[in-house]
PDB file of C-alpha atoms in Angstrom:
ATOM      1  CA  GLN U   1     109.734  79.344 105.302  1.00 88.00           C
ATOM      2  CA  VAL U   2     109.692  83.290 106.503  1.00 94.00           C
ATOM      3  CA  GLN U   3     107.446  85.731 106.484  1.00 96.00           C
ATOM      4  CA  LEU U   4     107.896  89.523 105.633  1.00 97.00           C
ATOM      5  CA  VAL U   5     105.429  92.625 106.514  1.00 97.00           C
ATOM      6  CA  GLU U   6     105.891  95.963 105.933  1.00 97.00           C
ATOM      7  CA  SER U   7     105.031  98.525 107.549  1.00 97.00           C
ATOM      8  CA  GLY U   8     105.675 103.049 107.401  1.00 98.00           C
ATOM      9  CA  GLY U   9     104.781 103.889 104.117  1.00 98.00           C
ATOM     10  CA  GLY U  10     102.790 106.701 103.184  1.00 98.00           C
ATOM     11  CA  LEU U  11     102.165 110.239 102.085  1.00 98.00           C
ATOM     12  CA  VAL U  12     104.960 112.594 101.807  1.00 98.00           C
ATOM     13  CA  GLN U  13     106.165 115.658 100.339  1.00 98.00           C
ATOM     14  CA  ALA U  14     108.708 116.320  98.641  1.00 98.00           C
ATOM     15  CA  GLY U  15     112.080 117.339 100.355  1.00 98.00           C
ATOM     16  CA  GLY U  16     110.258 115.246 103.363  1.00 98.00           C
ATOM     17  CA  SER U  17     111.136 111.912 104.946  1.00 98.00           C
ATOM     18  CA  LEU U  18     109.634 107.866 105.902  1.00 98.00           C
ATOM     19  CA  ARG U  19     111.353 105.203 107.597  1.00 98.00           C
ATOM     20  CA  LEU U  20     110.263 101.995 107.185  1.00 98.00           C
ATOM     21  CA  SER U  21     109.998  99.027 108.453  1.00 98.00           C
ATOM     22  CA  CYS U  22     110.169  95.095 107.962  1.00 98.00           C
ATOM     23  CA  ALA U  23     109.966  92.463 110.699  1.00 97.00           C
ATOM     24  CA  ALA U  24     110.789  89.076 109.929  1.00 96.00           C
ATOM     25  CA  SER U  25     109.729  85.881 110.908  1.00 95.00           C
ATOM     26  CA  GLY U  26     109.659  81.770 110.628  1.00 93.00           C
ATOM     27  CA  ARG U  27     113.122  79.748 109.516  1.00 88.00           C
ATOM     28  CA  THR U  28     115.208  83.179 108.702  1.00 87.00           C
ATOM     29  CA  SER U  29     118.678  80.888 109.867  1.00 88.00           C
ATOM     30  CA  SER U  30     118.853  81.194 105.670  1.00 90.00           C
ATOM     31  CA  THR U  31     118.728  84.721 105.015  1.00 94.00           C
ATOM     32  CA  TYR U  32     122.366  86.034 103.587  1.00 96.00           C
ATOM     33  CA  ALA U  33     120.840  89.172 103.551  1.00 97.00           C
ATOM     34  CA  MET U  34     117.276  91.943 102.940  1.00 97.00           C
ATOM     35  CA  GLY U  35     116.553  93.889 100.442  1.00 98.00           C
ATOM     36  CA  TRP U  36     113.612  96.872  99.769  1.00 98.00           C
ATOM     37  CA  PHE U  37     112.795  96.949  96.210  1.00 98.00           C
ATOM     38  CA  ARG U  38     110.447  98.935  94.542  1.00 98.00           C
ATOM     39  CA  GLN U  39     107.848  99.464  91.793  1.00 98.00           C
ATOM     40  CA  VAL U  40     105.404 101.370  90.151  1.00 95.00           C
ATOM     41  CA  PRO U  41     102.627 100.575  87.760  1.00 90.00           C
ATOM     42  CA  GLN U  42     103.753  99.336  84.510  1.00 93.00           C
ATOM     43  CA  LYS U  43     106.822  99.513  85.251  1.00 95.00           C
ATOM     44  CA  GLU U  44     109.875  97.026  86.303  1.00 95.00           C
ATOM     45  CA  ARG U  45     110.679  96.392  90.060  1.00 96.00           C
ATOM     46  CA  GLU U  46     113.731  98.138  91.014  1.00 97.00           C
ATOM     47  CA  PHE U  47     116.614  97.465  93.744  1.00 98.00           C
ATOM     48  CA  VAL U  48     116.554 100.627  96.434  1.00 98.00           C
ATOM     49  CA  ALA U  49     119.235  99.078  99.036  1.00 98.00           C
ATOM     50  CA  ALA U  50     120.485  95.596 101.260  1.00 98.00           C
ATOM     51  CA  VAL U  51     121.936  95.055 103.954  1.00 98.00           C
ATOM     52  CA  THR U  52     123.610  91.922 104.513  1.00 97.00           C
ATOM     53  CA  TRP U  53     122.002  90.108 108.101  1.00 95.00           C
ATOM     54  CA  ASN U  54     124.817  88.581 109.532  1.00 94.00           C
ATOM     55  CA  GLY U  55     127.992  91.283 108.677  1.00 95.00           C
ATOM     56  CA  GLY U  56     125.770  94.280 108.095  1.00 96.00           C
ATOM     57  CA  LEU U  57     127.298  95.134 104.855  1.00 97.00           C
ATOM     58  CA  THR U  58     125.336  98.045 102.692  1.00 98.00           C
ATOM     59  CA  TYR U  59     124.442  98.012  98.913  1.00 98.00           C
ATOM     60  CA  TYR U  60     123.212 100.816  97.521  1.00 98.00           C
ATOM     61  CA  ALA U  61     121.100 101.688  94.404  1.00 98.00           C
ATOM     62  CA  ASP U  62     123.362 104.992  92.588  1.00 98.00           C
ATOM     63  CA  SER U  63     119.923 106.791  93.004  1.00 98.00           C
ATOM     64  CA  VAL U  64     119.551 106.552  96.291  1.00 98.00           C
ATOM     65  CA  LYS U  65     122.965 107.368  97.725  1.00 98.00           C
ATOM     66  CA  GLY U  66     122.826 109.634 100.308  1.00 98.00           C
ATOM     67  CA  ARG U  67     119.821 109.927 101.203  1.00 98.00           C
ATOM     68  CA  PHE U  68     118.445 107.015 101.931  1.00 98.00           C
ATOM     69  CA  THR U  69     120.088 104.272 104.544  1.00 98.00           C
ATOM     70  CA  ILE U  70     119.442 100.799 105.209  1.00 98.00           C
ATOM     71  CA  SER U  71     119.812  99.389 108.601  1.00 98.00           C
ATOM     72  CA  ARG U  72     118.821  95.632 110.764  1.00 97.00           C
ATOM     73  CA  ASP U  73     118.327  95.311 114.576  1.00 96.00           C
ATOM     74  CA  LYS U  74     118.980  91.607 114.443  1.00 93.00           C
ATOM     75  CA  SER U  75     117.992  90.847 117.922  1.00 93.00           C
ATOM     76  CA  GLU U  76     114.508  92.354 116.551  1.00 94.00           C
ATOM     77  CA  SER U  77     114.933  90.263 113.334  1.00 95.00           C
ATOM     78  CA  THR U  78     113.621  93.700 111.485  1.00 97.00           C
ATOM     79  CA  VAL U  79     115.377  95.548 108.814  1.00 98.00           C
ATOM     80  CA  TYR U  80     114.598  99.812 108.526  1.00 98.00           C
ATOM     81  CA  LEU U  81     114.869 101.481 105.415  1.00 98.00           C
ATOM     82  CA  GLN U  82     115.886 105.289 106.233  1.00 98.00           C
ATOM     83  CA  MET U  83     114.248 107.821 103.014  1.00 98.00           C
ATOM     84  CA  ASN U  84     114.943 111.250 103.645  1.00 98.00           C
ATOM     85  CA  SER U  85     114.666 114.517 101.191  1.00 98.00           C
ATOM     86  CA  LEU U  86     112.013 112.050  98.624  1.00 98.00           C
ATOM     87  CA  LYS U  87     111.785 112.933  95.959  1.00 98.00           C
ATOM     88  CA  PRO U  88     108.361 112.319  93.374  1.00 97.00           C
ATOM     89  CA  GLU U  89     109.266 110.143  91.422  1.00 96.00           C
ATOM     90  CA  GLU U  90     109.852 107.258  93.803  1.00 98.00           C
ATOM     91  CA  THR U  91     106.604 107.236  94.841  1.00 98.00           C
ATOM     92  CA  ALA U  92     106.120 103.179  94.263  1.00 98.00           C
ATOM     93  CA  VAL U  93     105.183 100.072  96.485  1.00 98.00           C
ATOM     94  CA  TYR U  94     108.261  99.488  97.921  1.00 98.00           C
ATOM     95  CA  TYR U  95     108.876  95.930  98.905  1.00 98.00           C
ATOM     96  CA  CYS U  96     111.404  93.964 101.590  1.00 98.00           C
ATOM     97  CA  ALA U  97     112.873  91.117 101.241  1.00 98.00           C
ATOM     98  CA  ALA U  98     115.303  87.907 102.066  1.00 97.00           C
ATOM     99  CA  THR U  99     117.723  86.532  99.715  1.00 97.00           C
ATOM    100  CA  SER U 100     120.399  83.261 100.419  1.00 96.00           C
ATOM    101  CA  SER U 101     122.160  84.838  97.128  1.00 95.00           C
ATOM    102  CA  LEU U 102     125.581  86.713  97.102  1.00 94.00           C
ATOM    103  CA  ARG U 103     124.383  88.542  94.544  1.00 95.00           C
ATOM    104  CA  LEU U 104     121.919  91.013  96.087  1.00 95.00           C
ATOM    105  CA  THR U 105     120.903  93.662  93.403  1.00 95.00           C
ATOM    106  CA  MET U 106     118.733  91.357  91.346  1.00 95.00           C
ATOM    107  CA  MET U 107     115.389  90.623  92.420  1.00 95.00           C
ATOM    108  CA  LYS U 108     115.123  87.054  91.185  1.00 96.00           C
ATOM    109  CA  ASN U 109     117.630  85.710  93.681  1.00 97.00           C
ATOM    110  CA  TYR U 110     114.573  87.276  96.520  1.00 97.00           C
ATOM    111  CA  ALA U 111     112.824  84.163  97.622  1.00 95.00           C
ATOM    112  CA  TYR U 112     111.013  85.825 100.099  1.00 97.00           C
ATOM    113  CA  TRP U 113     108.486  88.994 100.176  1.00 97.00           C
ATOM    114  CA  GLY U 114     107.013  91.420 101.865  1.00 98.00           C
ATOM    115  CA  GLN U 115     103.852  92.424 100.935  1.00 97.00           C
ATOM    116  CA  GLY U 116     104.628  96.488  99.930  1.00 97.00           C
ATOM    117  CA  THR U 117     103.988  99.235 101.273  1.00 98.00           C
ATOM    118  CA  GLN U 118     102.963 102.339  99.590  1.00 98.00           C
ATOM    119  CA  VAL U 119     105.156 105.666  99.301  1.00 98.00           C
ATOM    120  CA  THR U 120     103.943 108.688  97.875  1.00 98.00           C
ATOM    121  CA  VAL U 121     106.057 112.113  97.336  1.00 98.00           C
ATOM    122  CA  SER U 122     103.157 114.313  96.468  1.00 97.00           C
ATOM    123  CA  SER U 123     104.931 117.650  95.008  1.00 93.00           C
TER     124      SER U 123
END
């Protein structure tokens, strides 16, 4: 069983930056990768980025490439999402998740989820 606790969300002006954190605890040995998803009301949850836990390989949605950076600190069991040049349309609840699957962009493959943290980008 894995527990995920997110932090770092808040209100930011368009073009600004935020850094989200997700601390993992419990039985994390089966985790292959951790990812970030986001969701706005009335829309499906959307893949943002993922990082493999062991090797640190990163994957990004096309919409965030060049602006967002995902990273992890294995010693602290924490994954981060550095978000730069934020856009108003990226206002959403951002979720951290853990998966044992090799397919990292599909929401259904993530077994453990954090509670979500609200990111609001004003224009």
